[in-house]
The first five atom37 places (N, CA, C, CB, O) and aatype in JSON, in Angstrom:
{
  "aatype": [9, 2, 0, 0, 1, 9, 0, 11, 1, 10, 7, 0, 15, 14, 10, 10, 10, 7, 13, 0, 7, 7, 7, 14, 7, 12, 5, 10, 10, 6, 10, 10, 11, 1, 6, 7, 10, 1, 4, 1, 13, 16, 11, 9, 1, 6, 0, 16, 1, 9, 2, 19, 16, 19, 16, 2, 6, 1, 3, 1, 5, 5, 16, 1, 10, 16, 13, 14, 7, 14, 5, 19, 15, 15, 1, 6, 9, 1, 0, 10],
  "atom_mask": [
    [1, 1, 1, 1, 1],
    [1, 1, 1, 1, 1],
    [1, 1, 1, 1, 1],
    [1, 1, 1, 1, 1],
    [1, 1, 1, 1, 1],
    [1, 1, 1, 1, 1],
    [1, 1, 1, 1, 1],
    [1, 1, 1, 1, 1],
    [1, 1, 1, 1, 1],
    [1, 1, 1, 1, 1],
    [1, 1, 1, 0, 1],
    [1, 1, 1, 1, 1],
    [1, 1, 1, 1, 1],
    [1, 1, 1, 1, 1],
    [1, 1, 1, 1, 1],
    [1, 1, 1, 1, 1],
    [1, 1, 1, 1, 1],
    [1, 1, 1, 0, 1],
    [1, 1, 1, 1, 1],
    [1, 1, 1, 1, 1],
    [1, 1, 1, 0, 1],
    [1, 1, 1, 0, 1],
    [1, 1, 1, 0, 1],
    [1, 1, 1, 1, 1],
    [1, 1, 1, 0, 1],
    [1, 1, 1, 1, 1],
    [1, 1, 1, 1, 1],
    [1, 1, 1, 1, 1],
    [1, 1, 1, 1, 1],
    [1, 1, 1, 1, 1],
    [1, 1, 1, 1, 1],
    [1, 1, 1, 1, 1],
    [1, 1, 1, 1, 1],
    [1, 1, 1, 1, 1],
    [1, 1, 1, 1, 1],
    [1, 1, 1, 0, 1],
    [1, 1, 1, 1, 1],
    [1, 1, 1, 1, 1],
    [1, 1, 1, 1, 1],
    [1, 1, 1, 1, 1],
    [1, 1, 1, 1, 1],
    [1, 1, 1, 1, 1],
    [1, 1, 1, 1, 1],
    [1, 1, 1, 1, 1],
    [1, 1, 1, 1, 1],
    [1, 1, 1, 1, 1],
    [1, 1, 1, 1, 1],
    [1, 1, 1, 1, 1],
    [1, 1, 1, 1, 1],
    [1, 1, 1, 1, 1],
    [1, 1, 1, 1, 1],
    [1, 1, 1, 1, 1],
    [1, 1, 1, 1, 1],
    [1, 1, 1, 1, 1],
    [1, 1, 1, 1, 1],
    [1, 1, 1, 1, 1],
    [1, 1, 1, 1, 1],
    [1, 1, 1, 1, 1],
    [1, 1, 1, 1, 1],
    [1, 1, 1, 1, 1],
    [1, 1, 1, 1, 1],
    [1, 1, 1, 1, 1],
    [1, 1, 1, 1, 1],
    [1, 1, 1, 1, 1],
    [1, 1, 1, 1, 1],
    [1, 1, 1, 1, 1],
    [1, 1, 1, 1, 1],
    [1, 1, 1, 1, 1],
    [1, 1, 1, 0, 1],
    [1, 1, 1, 1, 1],
    [1, 1, 1, 1, 1],
    [1, 1, 1, 1, 1],
    [1, 1, 1, 1, 1],
    [1, 1, 1, 1, 1],
    [1, 1, 1, 1, 1],
    [1, 1, 1, 1, 1],
    [1, 1, 1, 1, 1],
    [1, 1, 1, 1, 1],
    [1, 1, 1, 1, 1],
    [1, 1, 1, 1, 1]
  ],
  "atom_positions": [
    [[0.86, -1.34, -0.06], [-0.07, 0.03, 0.1], [0.79, 1.28, 0.02], [-0.88, 0.09, 1.6], [0.47, 2.24, -0.67]],
    [[1.92, 1.21, 0.78], [2.76, 2.47, 0.92], [3.43, 2.67, -0.5], [3.92, 2.32, 2.17], [3.44, 3.8, -1.0]],
    [[4.01, 1.57, -1.15], [4.43, 1.7, -2.41], [3.63, 2.33, -3.49], [4.74, 0.57, -2.77], [4.07, 3.15, -4.29]],
    [[2.3, 1.86, -3.45], [1.3, 2.44, -4.32], [1.12, 3.76, -3.98], [0.06, 1.77, -4.29], [1.03, 4.54, -4.92]],
    [[1.06, 4.19, -2.91], [0.86, 5.66, -2.48], [1.99, 6.39, -3.14], [0.89, 5.9, -0.83], [1.85, 7.32, -3.94]],
    [[3.1, 5.91, -2.74], [4.28, 6.89, -3.61], [4.16, 6.79, -5.16], [5.96, 6.37, -3.25], [4.17, 7.82, -5.83]],
    [[4.06, 5.63, -5.73], [3.84, 5.5, -7.15], [2.71, 6.35, -7.62], [3.58, 4.09, -7.5], [2.84, 6.88, -8.72]],
    [[1.6, 6.55, -6.91], [0.44, 7.27, -7.44], [1.0, 8.8, -7.43], [-1.0, 7.02, -6.48], [0.87, 9.49, -8.44]],
    [[1.68, 9.35, -6.14], [2.15, 10.69, -6.26], [3.12, 10.92, -7.32], [2.71, 11.09, -5.05], [3.23, 12.06, -7.78]],
    [[3.87, 9.91, -7.78], [4.85, 10.12, -9.08], [4.2, 9.97, -10.11], [5.99, 9.24, -9.25], [4.93, 9.76, -11.08]],
    [[2.88, 9.98, -10.38], [2.07, 9.94, -11.51], [1.75, 8.64, -12.15], [0.0, 0.0, 0.0], [1.35, 8.64, -13.31]],
    [[1.88, 7.66, -11.57], [1.56, 6.22, -11.96], [0.33, 5.96, -11.42], [2.56, 5.15, -11.5], [-0.21, 6.62, -10.53]],
    [[-0.2, 4.76, -12.1], [-1.73, 4.38, -11.65], [-1.66, 3.14, -11.13], [-2.84, 4.36, -12.79], [-2.07, 2.24, -11.86]],
    [[-1.22, 2.83, -9.95], [-1.17, 1.51, -9.38], [-2.52, 0.85, -9.14], [-0.45, 1.56, -8.13], [-3.53, 1.52, -8.92]],
    [[-2.5, -0.42, -9.19], [-3.77, -1.26, -8.82], [-3.37, -2.25, -7.79], [-4.43, -2.05, -10.1], [-2.55, -3.15, -7.96]],
    [[-4.07, -1.97, -6.62], [-3.76, -2.75, -5.59], [-4.75, -4.07, -5.44], [-3.78, -1.86, -4.39], [-5.96, -3.94, -5.62]],
    [[-4.21, -5.28, -5.12], [-4.83, -6.5, -5.15], [-4.61, -7.14, -3.76], [-4.31, -7.35, -6.3], [-3.53, -6.9, -3.21]],
    [[-5.41, -7.83, -3.19], [-5.31, -8.47, -2.02], [-6.69, -8.86, -1.4], [0.0, 0.0, 0.0], [-7.73, -8.73, -2.04]],
    [[-6.63, -9.32, -0.18], [-7.85, -9.72, 0.62], [-8.23, -8.66, 1.54], [-7.61, -10.99, 1.43], [-7.43, -7.86, 2.02]],
    [[-9.6, -8.66, 1.79], [-10.16, -7.84, 2.66], [-11.34, -8.31, 3.43], [-10.45, -6.77, 2.02], [-12.27, -8.77, 2.77]],
    [[-11.46, -8.28, 4.71], [-12.74, -9.05, 5.43], [-13.14, -8.23, 6.63], [0.0, 0.0, 0.0], [-12.34, -7.51, 7.22]],
    [[-14.27, -8.33, 6.93], [-14.78, -7.68, 8.19], [-14.66, -6.43, 8.34], [0.0, 0.0, 0.0], [-14.21, -5.86, 7.35]],
    [[-14.93, -5.7, 9.36], [-14.92, -4.25, 9.49], [-13.75, -3.62, 9.21], [0.0, 0.0, 0.0], [-13.75, -2.59, 8.53]],
    [[-12.49, -4.24, 9.74], [-11.23, -3.79, 9.22], [-11.03, -3.68, 7.75], [-10.26, -4.62, 9.69], [-10.6, -2.63, 7.26]],
    [[-11.33, -4.67, 7.08], [-11.15, -4.81, 5.64], [-11.92, -3.74, 4.9], [0.0, 0.0, 0.0], [-11.39, -3.18, 3.94]],
    [[-13.16, -3.41, 5.3], [-14.06, -2.45, 4.8], [-13.54, -1.1, 5.11], [-15.41, -2.64, 5.35], [-13.7, -0.19, 4.3]],
    [[-12.94, -0.94, 6.21], [-12.44, 0.25, 6.45], [-11.22, 0.76, 5.8], [-12.3, 0.3, 7.64], [-10.96, 1.94, 5.57]],
    [[-10.43, -0.39, 5.51], [-9.27, -0.24, 4.65], [-9.58, 0.16, 3.3], [-8.53, -1.45, 4.59], [-8.92, 1.03, 2.73]],
    [[-10.63, -0.48, 2.71], [-11.0, -0.16, 1.37], [-11.49, 1.08, 1.34], [-11.91, -1.04, 0.81], [-11.12, 1.72, 0.36]],
    [[-12.35, 1.74, 2.24], [-12.86, 3.11, 2.03], [-11.66, 4.09, 2.37], [-14.19, 3.39, 2.99], [-11.66, 5.17, 1.78]],
    [[-10.66, 3.81, 3.25], [-9.37, 4.77, 3.11], [-8.54, 4.76, 1.94], [-8.43, 4.5, 4.12], [-7.92, 5.78, 1.63]],
    [[-8.49, 3.74, 1.29], [-7.78, 3.52, -0.03], [-8.58, 4.32, -1.01], [-7.69, 1.93, -0.46], [-8.0, 5.2, -1.65]],
    [[-9.81, 4.1, -1.2], [-10.67, 4.7, -2.13], [-10.64, 6.34, -1.88], [-12.16, 4.05, -1.97], [-10.63, 7.09, -2.85]],
    [[-10.63, 6.82, -0.68], [-10.48, 8.19, -0.5], [-9.1, 8.62, -0.97], [-10.72, 8.55, 0.92], [-9.04, 9.71, -1.55]],
    [[-8.24, 8.09, -0.85], [-6.76, 8.31, -1.38], [-6.98, 8.33, -2.95], [-5.59, 7.01, -0.88], [-6.17, 9.11, -3.44]],
    [[-7.68, 7.83, -3.79], [-7.88, 7.62, -5.0], [-7.22, 6.32, -5.7], [0.0, 0.0, 0.0], [-7.08, 6.25, -6.92]],
    [[-6.87, 5.42, -4.94], [-5.93, 4.36, -5.24], [-7.09, 3.22, -5.9], [-4.97, 3.8, -3.71], [-8.17, 2.96, -5.37]],
    [[-6.69, 2.74, -6.93], [-7.48, 1.67, -7.59], [-7.45, 0.45, -6.88], [-7.04, 1.41, -8.93], [-6.29, 0.11, -6.65]],
    [[-8.35, -0.36, -6.45], [-8.4, -1.68, -5.67], [-9.1, -2.55, -6.33], [-8.95, -1.63, -4.36], [-10.04, -2.2, -7.04]],
    [[-8.75, -3.8, -6.19], [-9.6, -5.1, -6.71], [-9.14, -6.04, -5.68], [-9.26, -5.7, -8.39], [-8.34, -6.94, -5.94]],
    [[-9.72, -5.84, -4.32], [-9.55, -6.89, -3.24], [-10.61, -7.94, -3.23], [-9.54, -6.26, -1.87], [-11.73, -7.68, -3.68]],
    [[-10.34, -9.02, -2.79], [-11.31, -10.06, -2.84], [-11.6, -10.24, -1.38], [-10.82, -11.37, -3.58], [-10.77, -10.45, -0.49]],
    [[-13.09, -10.13, -1.27], [-13.6, -10.19, 0.2], [-13.41, -11.58, 0.69], [-15.16, -9.77, 0.36], [-13.48, -12.53, -0.1]],
    [[-13.16, -11.74, 2.07], [-12.95, -12.99, 2.67], [-13.83, -12.99, 3.91], [-11.44, -13.24, 2.98], [-14.27, -11.94, 4.38]],
    [[-14.08, -14.2, 4.42], [-15.08, -14.35, 5.6], [-14.19, -13.88, 6.77], [-15.71, -15.97, 5.83], [-14.76, -13.06, 7.5]],
    [[-13.13, -14.16, 7.06], [-12.36, -13.59, 8.25], [-11.97, -12.08, 8.11], [-11.03, -14.41, 8.46], [-11.92, -11.55, 7.0]],
    [[-11.68, -11.37, 9.38], [-11.38, -10.1, 9.4], [-9.96, -9.9, 8.95], [-11.65, -9.58, 10.66], [-9.04, -10.68, 9.18]],
    [[-9.88, -8.78, 8.3], [-8.47, -8.26, 7.84], [-7.55, -7.99, 9.08], [-8.61, -6.85, 6.97], [-8.0, -7.37, 10.04]],
    [[-6.24, -8.45, 9.07], [-5.55, -8.09, 10.45], [-5.08, -6.61, 10.65], [-4.25, -8.99, 10.63], [-4.8, -5.88, 9.7]],
    [[-5.04, -6.29, 11.77], [-4.83, -4.98, 12.35], [-3.46, -4.89, 12.79], [-5.77, -4.7, 13.49], [-3.2, -5.74, 13.65]],
    [[-2.53, -4.16, 12.48], [-1.42, -3.84, 13.06], [-1.2, -2.38, 13.82], [-0.55, -4.03, 12.06], [-1.83, -1.39, 13.45]],
    [[-0.36, -2.35, 14.8], [-0.51, -0.99, 15.67], [1.05, -0.59, 15.69], [-1.25, -1.21, 17.42], [1.93, -1.45, 15.75]],
    [[1.28, 0.69, 15.64], [2.71, 1.0, 15.91], [2.3, 2.32, 17.01], [3.74, 1.44, 14.3], [1.48, 3.19, 16.7]],
    [[2.99, 2.28, 18.24], [3.12, 3.14, 19.15], [4.33, 3.93, 19.23], [2.92, 2.56, 20.16], [5.4, 3.34, 19.39]],
    [[4.3, 5.19, 19.15], [5.5, 6.01, 19.21], [5.62, 6.79, 20.32], [5.6, 6.82, 18.16], [4.71, 7.56, 20.61]],
    [[6.74, 6.7, 21.08], [6.89, 7.58, 22.22], [7.42, 8.97, 21.84], [7.81, 6.94, 23.22], [8.59, 9.14, 21.5]],
    [[6.63, 9.85, 21.9], [7.1, 11.19, 21.29], [8.27, 11.89, 22.07], [5.88, 12.21, 21.23], [8.77, 12.9, 21.57]],
    [[8.74, 11.41, 23.28], [9.94, 11.92, 23.73], [11.24, 11.49, 23.27], [9.94, 11.77, 24.92], [12.23, 12.22, 23.2]],
    [[11.2, 10.18, 22.93], [12.58, 9.54, 22.42], [12.44, 9.0, 21.17], [13.13, 8.41, 23.3], [13.45, 8.56, 20.61]],
    [[11.22, 8.96, 20.55], [10.74, 8.37, 19.06], [11.05, 6.99, 19.07], [11.5, 9.06, 17.71], [11.26, 6.36, 18.03]],
    [[11.09, 6.42, 20.34], [11.05, 4.87, 20.21], [9.73, 4.32, 19.82], [11.43, 4.2, 21.51], [8.71, 4.84, 20.27]],
    [[9.68, 3.3, 19.03], [8.5, 2.56, 18.7], [8.28, 1.11, 19.24], [8.46, 2.51, 17.31], [9.2, 0.31, 19.42]],
    [[6.91, 0.86, 19.49], [6.74, -0.52, 19.77], [5.68, -0.74, 18.57], [6.23, -0.91, 21.41], [4.86, 0.12, 18.24]],
    [[5.83, -2.08, 17.95], [4.83, -2.63, 16.93], [4.23, -3.65, 17.42], [5.35, -3.02, 15.7], [4.85, -4.53, 18.02]],
    [[2.96, -3.68, 17.23], [2.01, -4.65, 17.63], [1.57, -5.33, 16.33], [0.81, -4.0, 18.42], [0.95, -4.67, 15.5]],
    [[1.87, -6.6, 16.12], [1.54, -7.29, 15.0], [0.66, -8.61, 15.4], [2.86, -7.61, 14.24], [1.1, -9.52, 16.11]],
    [[-0.53, -8.57, 14.9], [-1.52, -9.63, 15.08], [-1.59, -10.73, 14.12], [-2.75, -9.08, 15.12], [-1.22, -10.49, 12.96]],
    [[-1.95, -11.74, 14.4], [-2.08, -12.94, 13.38], [-3.14, -12.41, 12.45], [-2.54, -14.46, 14.08], [-4.06, -11.7, 12.86]],
    [[-2.98, -12.81, 11.0], [-3.89, -12.47, 10.06], [-4.79, -13.44, 9.85], [0.0, 0.0, 0.0], [-4.57, -14.47, 10.49]],
    [[-5.81, -13.43, 9.1], [-6.99, -14.21, 8.83], [-6.64, -15.63, 8.1], [-7.96, -13.32, 7.92], [-5.69, -15.69, 7.32]],
    [[-7.4, -16.7, 8.37], [-7.05, -17.87, 7.47], [-7.92, -17.51, 6.16], [-7.47, -19.45, 8.19], [-9.07, -17.09, 6.14]],
    [[-7.1, -17.77, 5.14], [-7.72, -17.64, 3.75], [-7.99, -18.87, 3.18], [-6.88, -16.92, 2.82], [-7.11, -19.71, 3.04]],
    [[-9.44, -19.09, 2.75], [-9.68, -20.47, 2.08], [-9.17, -20.61, 0.73], [-11.12, -20.79, 2.0], [-8.89, -19.64, 0.03]],
    [[-9.04, -21.93, 0.33], [-8.75, -22.23, -0.96], [-9.47, -21.4, -1.99], [-9.0, -23.58, -1.15], [-8.91, -20.85, -2.93]],
    [[-10.79, -21.36, -1.73], [-11.8, -20.73, -2.65], [-11.51, -19.36, -2.74], [-13.22, -20.89, -2.2], [-11.5, -18.75, -3.81]],
    [[-11.27, -18.85, -1.61], [-10.82, -17.11, -1.56], [-9.5, -16.91, -2.36], [-10.46, -16.46, 0.18], [-9.39, -15.95, -3.12]],
    [[-8.58, -17.74, -2.2], [-7.23, -17.68, -2.91], [-7.5, -17.73, -4.51], [-6.23, -18.99, -2.41], [-6.87, -17.0, -5.28]],
    [[-8.4, -18.58, -4.9], [-8.76, -18.94, -6.34], [-9.5, -17.61, -6.81], [-9.77, -20.39, -6.47], [-9.43, -17.21, -7.97]],
    [[-10.09, -17.1, -6.0], [-11.04, -15.86, -6.34], [-10.13, -14.74, -6.54], [-12.16, -15.47, -5.15], [-10.36, -13.92, -7.43]],
    [[-9.08, -14.63, -5.76], [-8.12, -13.51, -6.04], [-7.34, -13.55, -7.44], [-7.08, -13.49, -4.91], [-6.54, -12.66, -7.73]]
  ]
}
């Protein structure tokens, strides 16, 4: 997603592909749409993973919380 954002700023027209599910997935798609990025995400049964980065403003140290991703079925993989 970050590479697509940069490519768009440089004048390219990237197409994002992937999986999106549940509330987090729908929110992700809405945010990408607002940025004008073209997307063809395959909707999946389980929710899209959420990652969180917490930054200490005093010393700029970061803590990254990475949660497990969804199980993607064979059918969903073929649909992509």
